[in-house]
Amino acid sequence: MVLISSDIITRKSLKLLRYVNVFWKMYKFLKKSQWWDRDKLVEYQLEQLSRLLEHAYENVPFYRKIFDDHGLKPRDIQDLKDLKQLPIITKDDVRNNLSKMTARNFPRHAIEYMNTGGSTGDPLGFYVEKGATEAKEYAFIKSMWDRVAYHFWDKSVVLRGYTVPEDRLYRHAFLGRWLILSSFHLDDKTIPLYLKKIQTFNPKYIMAYPSSITILAQYIKSRGISLKLNLKALLLGSEEVYPFQRQLLEEIFKTRVFSWYGQSEKVVLAGECEESTCYHIFPEYGITEVVDEKGRDVGYGKAGMVVGTSFLNYAMPLIRYYTGDLAILSDEKCGCGREYPLMKQVIGRAQDFIVTKGGKLIPLTALIFGQHFKTFSKIRQMQIVQEEKGVIKVKIVKGLDYTKEDEEEIYQKIKSIMGGELDVFFEYCRKIPRTKLGKHRFLIQKLKIPLKTHFE
């Protein structure tokens, strides 16, 4: 995989070039393994798990202590159910034991420090195997994007967290095949330029944060703009895609929304396929569990904690790691023919819930985005802030035709669901700040939500 900018060969590009063989080896493997039957996939997982646990026990002090404290040896984990003998680890465990979780058999020059985006205000630092972990990750992403016929040489617009020169709003990369637009400067002043650049560039794909491309789509719809593009798909990740976003985006761009789910920590990866909007979980990437607060499987159709054991990163293994997300598994079999486990819905992070006066947790999809609001077409940006139980502030950047009646629609529809369990206030502003990675957060939850409340 050649990652060379048309402007400059970056350090990151050179680093990845050194690991091109790692990429191709994994990519070729995935082209075959995606069609394996369930038994063969489980057999592969058990082989990888055995290797990972032996490595962790021998080289990672943190896991050696866990095994010893529980009277276990790696050989005691014979199947996927046995894995539950090990405790779930959290982000706080990683923060408090970073050096002890780093493998001793990896020299300092072979590991790289990374961190999560910290969109919830609490970033997490961790180590990966320099170059190799990222190369494997790209192989999975490429395998996933093959489902919508993506090729490296296809022209793509990128509206994610990539930086651009301070005096410009865009740049080209990968020998001119990518047009990178700044997601940090997306507003009414810059969007006309963005649309002109997109139209002239004529991409086959747009890679974007759902929130960023939604702002673009709302602008297009509110002004009746017609884009003449031949898009094959919108490739969306790093945020949940809400139903209203999918509907709007497919209407405006006249193509398929294709989204995926993953984390910076690289423990679980899942993406849609040609036939379905269910997330297909990669079993080759690691072991994914959806469990309750005691670590027990919740089964199909019920919300649970997403816990992952990654096969990608031996420099700092994450075994039974709670991602902070909640999801629902499906027992359906997809028509695409892959025997991958299916995730029906990613509900969001533990902090992506509204707390009512009675202490119930309500996801944004149920409260806002699962409903049909005519007002959405008249809003440029929306954000909900909760600082007090049972009280929310709805921050809105008005669109061209927004009126007092639109505020009343939002108020009445929330009240119709929540009754007196939620007090709603409105605040109008000119701009809603984005995160350090250029994302837009729909909810700023300042209450600390106890984990157990998700399962009561």
XYZ file of C-alpha atoms in Angstrom:
456
model
C 0.000 0.000 0.000
C 1.667 3.212 -1.152
C 0.935 6.159 1.110
C 2.715 9.071 -0.555
C 1.415 12.640 -0.511
C 1.451 14.572 -3.778
C 2.767 17.532 -1.808
C 5.340 15.869 0.409
C 6.436 12.389 1.475
C 5.479 12.338 5.155
C 7.245 10.483 7.934
C 4.126 8.387 8.427
C 4.115 7.417 4.752
C 7.740 6.266 4.905
C 7.061 4.302 8.075
C 4.124 2.476 6.492
C 6.123 1.705 3.360
C 8.527 -0.313 5.520
C 5.614 -2.535 6.538
C 3.981 -2.999 3.148
C 4.674 -6.765 3.303
C 2.840 -6.970 6.626
C -0.148 -5.303 4.975
C -0.213 -7.553 1.916
C 0.195 -10.751 3.933
C -2.784 -9.886 6.135
C -4.864 -8.592 3.232
C -4.387 -11.745 1.145
C -5.263 -13.867 4.164
C -8.506 -11.917 4.752
C -9.560 -12.323 1.129
C -9.708 -16.074 1.810
C -10.754 -16.231 5.458
C -13.855 -14.079 4.984
C -15.492 -17.068 3.276
C -14.559 -19.659 5.893
C -17.359 -21.417 7.744
C -18.057 -20.660 11.399
C -16.151 -23.706 12.722
C -12.981 -22.787 10.849
C -13.212 -19.188 12.043
C -13.550 -20.317 15.666
C -10.621 -22.706 15.217
C -8.506 -19.801 13.961
C -9.579 -17.642 16.914
C -8.594 -20.325 19.411
C -5.173 -20.711 17.786
C -4.595 -16.957 17.917
C -5.926 -16.713 21.472
C -3.606 -19.460 22.707
C -0.623 -17.702 21.148
C -1.670 -14.328 22.558
C -2.212 -15.613 26.105
C 1.151 -17.398 26.167
C 2.824 -14.200 25.022
C 0.987 -12.078 27.602
C 1.798 -14.464 30.437
C 5.489 -14.670 29.560
C 6.130 -11.034 28.637
C 3.519 -8.742 30.188
C 3.731 -8.285 33.996
C 0.159 -7.027 34.250
C -1.294 -10.233 32.784
C 1.151 -12.523 34.596
C -0.261 -11.132 37.851
C -3.866 -11.557 36.694
C -3.256 -15.196 35.796
C -1.436 -15.878 39.059
C -4.057 -14.095 41.165
C -6.770 -16.258 39.614
C -4.765 -19.483 39.841
C -4.688 -19.848 36.070
C -2.202 -20.676 33.348
C -2.704 -19.888 29.642
C -3.278 -23.598 28.926
C -6.379 -23.461 31.148
C -8.117 -21.357 28.483
C -9.187 -24.081 26.066
C -12.211 -22.474 24.408
C -13.901 -19.088 24.091
C -16.066 -19.684 27.172
C -12.941 -20.283 29.284
C -11.809 -16.761 28.465
C -14.456 -15.499 30.900
C -12.327 -16.781 33.765
C -10.220 -13.664 33.201
C -11.525 -10.309 34.477
C -12.643 -7.462 32.266
C -10.129 -4.626 32.173
C -11.067 -0.971 31.809
C -9.536 2.255 30.561
C -8.563 3.073 34.142
C -6.623 -0.213 34.325
C -4.675 0.869 31.250
C -4.021 4.357 32.641
C -2.824 3.011 35.970
C -0.671 0.186 34.574
C 0.706 1.448 31.278
C 4.287 0.304 31.832
C 3.242 -3.039 33.317
C 0.965 -3.709 30.317
C 3.762 -3.135 27.806
C 5.466 -6.325 26.595
C 9.049 -6.698 27.874
C 10.234 -8.477 24.732
C 9.575 -5.388 22.591
C 12.507 -2.949 22.541
C 11.670 0.722 22.934
C 12.356 1.527 19.281
C 9.796 -1.114 18.187
C 6.807 0.433 19.960
C 4.882 3.637 19.398
C 2.781 5.697 21.801
C -0.722 6.557 20.641
C -3.864 7.932 22.235
C -7.605 8.001 21.705
C -9.275 11.161 20.490
C -10.701 11.957 23.898
C -14.022 13.169 22.487
C -15.570 12.516 25.885
C -12.895 14.683 27.512
C -10.902 11.715 28.801
C -8.216 10.612 26.292
C -6.360 7.337 26.783
C -2.709 6.650 25.978
C -1.382 3.225 24.933
C 1.375 1.516 22.921
C 1.270 -0.351 19.611
C 3.870 -2.224 17.604
C 5.409 0.498 15.461
C 4.231 0.265 11.864
C 3.067 -3.355 12.008
C -0.131 -2.842 14.012
C -1.234 -0.024 11.726
C -0.365 -1.979 8.578
C -2.538 -4.881 9.742
C -5.327 -2.445 10.568
C -5.232 -1.039 7.039
C -5.478 -4.559 5.635
C -8.746 -5.069 7.495
C -10.070 -1.685 6.386
C -9.161 -2.396 2.756
C -10.792 -5.832 2.965
C -13.930 -4.181 4.327
C -14.007 -1.455 1.669
C -13.609 -4.090 -1.046
C -17.295 -4.786 -0.395
C -18.134 -1.518 -2.142
C -15.427 -1.992 -4.820
C -12.968 0.540 -3.366
C -9.466 0.599 -4.876
C -6.421 2.529 -3.681
C -6.250 4.425 -6.955
C -9.870 5.640 -6.752
C -10.315 9.371 -6.268
C -11.707 10.078 -2.800
C -12.715 13.146 -0.841
C -11.705 12.944 2.835
C -13.666 14.910 5.451
C -12.273 13.548 8.686
C -9.720 14.675 11.273
C -6.789 15.166 8.888
C -4.850 18.398 9.207
C -4.286 20.836 6.368
C -1.905 23.829 6.108
C -3.081 26.696 8.300
C -3.419 29.081 5.373
C -5.531 26.610 3.329
C -8.718 24.611 3.797
C -7.702 21.620 1.688
C -4.773 19.638 0.347
C -4.152 16.719 -1.980
C -2.522 13.434 -0.934
C -1.648 9.956 -2.267
C -0.402 11.208 -5.645
C -3.463 13.414 -6.023
C -5.987 10.619 -5.425
C -7.259 12.145 -2.160
C -8.750 15.592 -1.712
C -8.539 16.269 2.023
C -10.924 18.942 3.310
C -10.562 20.404 6.786
C -13.378 19.189 9.036
C -12.328 21.818 11.583
C -13.400 24.739 9.373
C -16.719 23.411 8.078
C -19.232 26.279 8.112
C -21.372 28.439 5.819
C -18.343 30.461 4.733
C -16.236 27.470 3.667
C -18.894 25.047 2.379
C -19.325 26.798 -1.023
C -15.587 26.352 -1.642
C -15.766 22.734 -0.463
C -18.655 21.973 -2.827
C -16.824 23.583 -5.740
C -13.716 21.521 -4.992
C -15.736 18.308 -4.649
C -17.574 18.926 -7.918
C -14.354 19.654 -9.807
C -12.517 16.699 -8.222
C -15.422 14.328 -9.045
C -14.589 11.561 -6.524
C -15.843 7.986 -6.498
C -15.918 7.903 -2.691
C -16.268 10.305 0.207
C -14.620 9.258 3.487
C -16.063 11.247 6.356
C -17.193 11.575 9.923
C -21.009 11.189 9.855
C -21.434 14.521 11.642
C -19.224 16.384 9.131
C -20.832 15.037 5.977
C -24.260 15.659 7.529
C -23.473 19.372 7.906
C -22.540 19.417 4.234
C -25.734 17.588 3.241
C -27.948 19.903 5.290
C -26.402 22.922 3.574
C -26.990 21.359 0.136
C -30.616 20.522 0.916
C -31.507 23.853 2.506
C -30.292 25.743 -0.575
C -31.559 23.354 -3.218
C -28.070 22.726 -4.599
C -27.632 19.970 -7.173
C -24.313 18.113 -7.277
C -23.442 16.096 -10.369
C -21.303 13.297 -8.934
C -20.823 9.613 -9.726
C -20.254 8.361 -6.191
C -20.062 4.656 -5.425
C -20.410 5.024 -1.654
C -20.009 7.229 1.388
C -17.460 5.582 3.719
C -18.333 6.675 7.248
C -16.673 5.786 10.538
C -15.509 6.941 13.995
C -19.035 7.996 14.999
C -22.445 6.374 15.177
C -24.579 6.854 12.054
C -28.057 7.866 13.184
C -31.125 6.921 11.084
C -31.859 10.530 10.137
C -28.282 10.941 8.887
C -28.394 7.829 6.715
C -31.706 8.918 5.188
C -30.511 12.460 4.485
C -27.117 11.434 3.113
C -28.476 8.814 0.735
C -31.104 11.292 -0.479
C -28.591 14.078 -1.141
C -25.640 12.100 -2.493
C -27.743 9.418 -4.219
C -25.476 6.586 -3.125
C -25.031 4.002 -0.408
C -23.894 4.901 3.101
C -21.330 2.307 4.197
C -20.250 2.582 7.823
C -17.969 0.698 10.170
C -17.278 0.451 13.888
C -13.913 0.381 15.625
C -11.727 2.066 18.231
C -8.319 3.709 18.378
C -7.279 0.884 20.727
C -7.930 -1.627 17.912
C -9.781 -4.344 19.817
C -13.002 -4.730 17.783
C -13.648 -3.992 14.118
C -16.948 -4.448 12.289
C -18.442 -3.077 9.096
C -21.450 -3.262 6.844
C -21.488 -5.476 3.760
C -22.955 -5.432 0.259
C -26.280 -6.835 1.440
C -26.896 -5.465 4.918
C -26.511 -2.510 7.275
C -25.669 -4.872 10.149
C -22.070 -4.622 11.302
C -20.120 -7.788 10.406
C -17.604 -8.396 13.215
C -14.161 -9.523 12.022
C -13.340 -12.710 13.985
C -9.797 -12.583 12.554
C -9.301 -9.216 14.274
C -9.970 -10.588 17.741
C -12.649 -11.943 20.045
C -15.712 -9.777 20.617
C -18.095 -10.206 23.537
C -21.282 -8.316 24.385
C -21.788 -8.789 28.109
C -23.491 -7.476 31.240
C -21.710 -5.783 34.142
C -20.685 -9.209 35.525
C -19.070 -10.245 32.255
C -21.848 -12.655 31.230
C -23.062 -12.840 27.628
C -26.318 -10.928 27.240
C -27.361 -12.952 24.182
C -29.014 -11.689 21.023
C -31.270 -8.679 20.860
C -30.190 -7.183 24.201
C -27.880 -4.272 24.898
C -24.557 -5.070 26.511
C -20.986 -3.860 26.973
C -18.660 -4.361 24.022
C -15.596 -6.224 25.317
C -12.744 -7.134 22.997
C -9.563 -9.212 22.910
C -7.326 -7.998 20.091
C -4.997 -10.134 17.971
C -3.339 -7.115 16.329
C -1.147 -5.628 19.026
C 1.391 -7.769 20.875
C 3.299 -4.709 22.082
C 0.531 -3.979 24.580
C -2.105 -6.724 24.509
C -5.666 -5.823 25.426
C -7.462 -8.920 26.710
C -11.146 -8.695 27.674
C -10.977 -4.915 27.370
C -14.173 -2.897 27.843
C -14.346 -0.417 24.973
C -16.825 1.867 26.732
C -19.424 1.135 24.047
C -22.767 -0.632 24.182
C -24.176 -2.746 21.364
C -26.791 -5.325 20.382
C -25.899 -8.609 18.664
C -28.065 -10.270 16.015
C -28.587 -13.997 15.388
C -29.502 -13.414 11.741
C -27.491 -14.899 8.900
C -26.489 -12.384 6.255
C -27.198 -13.005 2.596
C -23.647 -11.987 1.669
C -22.445 -15.476 2.611
C -19.955 -14.479 5.288
C -20.229 -16.386 8.551
C -19.140 -13.408 10.633
C -21.039 -12.575 13.846
C -23.429 -9.666 13.343
C -23.869 -6.556 15.424
C -27.368 -5.193 14.872
C -26.718 -1.826 16.459
C -24.003 0.140 18.214
C -25.917 2.131 20.802
C -23.012 4.324 21.790
C -20.725 4.990 24.671
C -21.790 4.766 28.281
C -21.639 8.556 28.359
C -23.918 8.879 25.302
C -27.112 8.519 27.306
C -29.534 11.040 28.772
C -30.375 10.549 32.466
C -34.007 11.172 33.434
C -35.237 12.485 36.785
C -35.941 8.905 37.832
C -32.445 7.761 36.839
C -33.387 5.931 33.630
C -30.928 6.049 30.738
C -32.275 7.099 27.340
C -30.107 6.796 24.181
C -30.058 9.685 21.728
C -31.586 7.490 19.039
C -34.726 6.936 21.117
C -34.944 10.529 22.309
C -34.089 12.420 19.138
C -32.660 10.646 16.129
C -35.086 7.737 15.911
C -37.963 10.172 15.411
C -38.911 12.089 12.300
C -38.347 15.813 12.780
C -39.192 18.205 9.953
C -37.003 20.655 11.856
C -33.779 18.739 11.105
C -33.663 20.267 7.613
C -33.692 23.743 9.187
C -30.880 23.186 11.688
C -27.206 23.578 10.860
C -25.968 22.017 14.081
C -27.479 20.596 17.247
C -25.937 19.544 20.525
C -27.463 18.383 23.785
C -25.757 19.209 27.081
C -26.657 17.551 30.377
C -25.224 18.768 33.670
C -28.130 17.827 35.945
C -30.284 14.716 36.209
C -33.584 15.170 34.342
C -32.525 18.419 32.665
C -31.084 18.976 29.195
C -30.034 22.040 27.230
C -30.532 21.828 23.459
C -27.975 24.021 21.682
C -28.927 24.944 18.120
C -27.267 26.747 15.246
C -30.241 27.945 13.214
C -30.695 27.304 9.518
C -32.243 29.725 7.044
C -35.912 28.943 7.694
C -35.823 28.039 11.384
C -38.702 29.535 13.408
C -40.216 29.373 16.892
C -42.541 26.615 15.607
C -39.503 24.421 14.962
C -38.386 24.808 18.550
C -41.879 23.827 19.639
C -41.755 20.678 17.487
C -38.528 19.526 19.169
C -39.910 20.358 22.605
C -43.238 18.572 22.095
C -41.719 15.418 20.586
C -39.254 15.060 23.460
C -42.059 15.650 25.940
C -44.287 13.078 24.204
C -41.661 10.429 24.953
C -40.416 11.604 28.329
C -43.442 13.307 29.871
C -42.321 15.047 33.051
C -39.105 13.020 33.310
C -37.069 15.576 31.395
C -36.977 19.366 31.451
C -35.871 20.888 28.139
C -34.236 24.279 27.620
C -32.931 25.845 24.414
C -29.837 27.888 23.668
C -29.072 29.430 20.281
C -25.500 30.021 19.195
C -23.517 30.909 16.086
C -21.188 27.916 16.265
C -20.726 24.681 18.199
C -17.054 23.787 18.837
C -15.690 20.500 17.513
C -13.377 18.069 19.242
C -9.606 18.086 18.730
C -10.076 15.577 15.888
C -12.688 17.714 14.177
C -15.702 15.651 15.243
C -19.058 17.059 16.278
C -20.410 15.639 19.544
C -24.204 15.395 19.642
C -24.172 14.949 23.419
C -22.001 16.508 26.085
C -22.807 14.358 29.117
C -21.296 15.844 32.262
C -22.910 13.375 34.640
C -20.916 10.295 35.592
C -23.084 7.315 34.706
C -22.539 4.166 36.824
C -22.009 1.116 34.643
C -24.592 -1.008 36.420
C -27.425 1.350 35.527
C -27.266 0.143 31.917
C -28.555 -3.256 32.940
C -31.158 -2.486 35.607
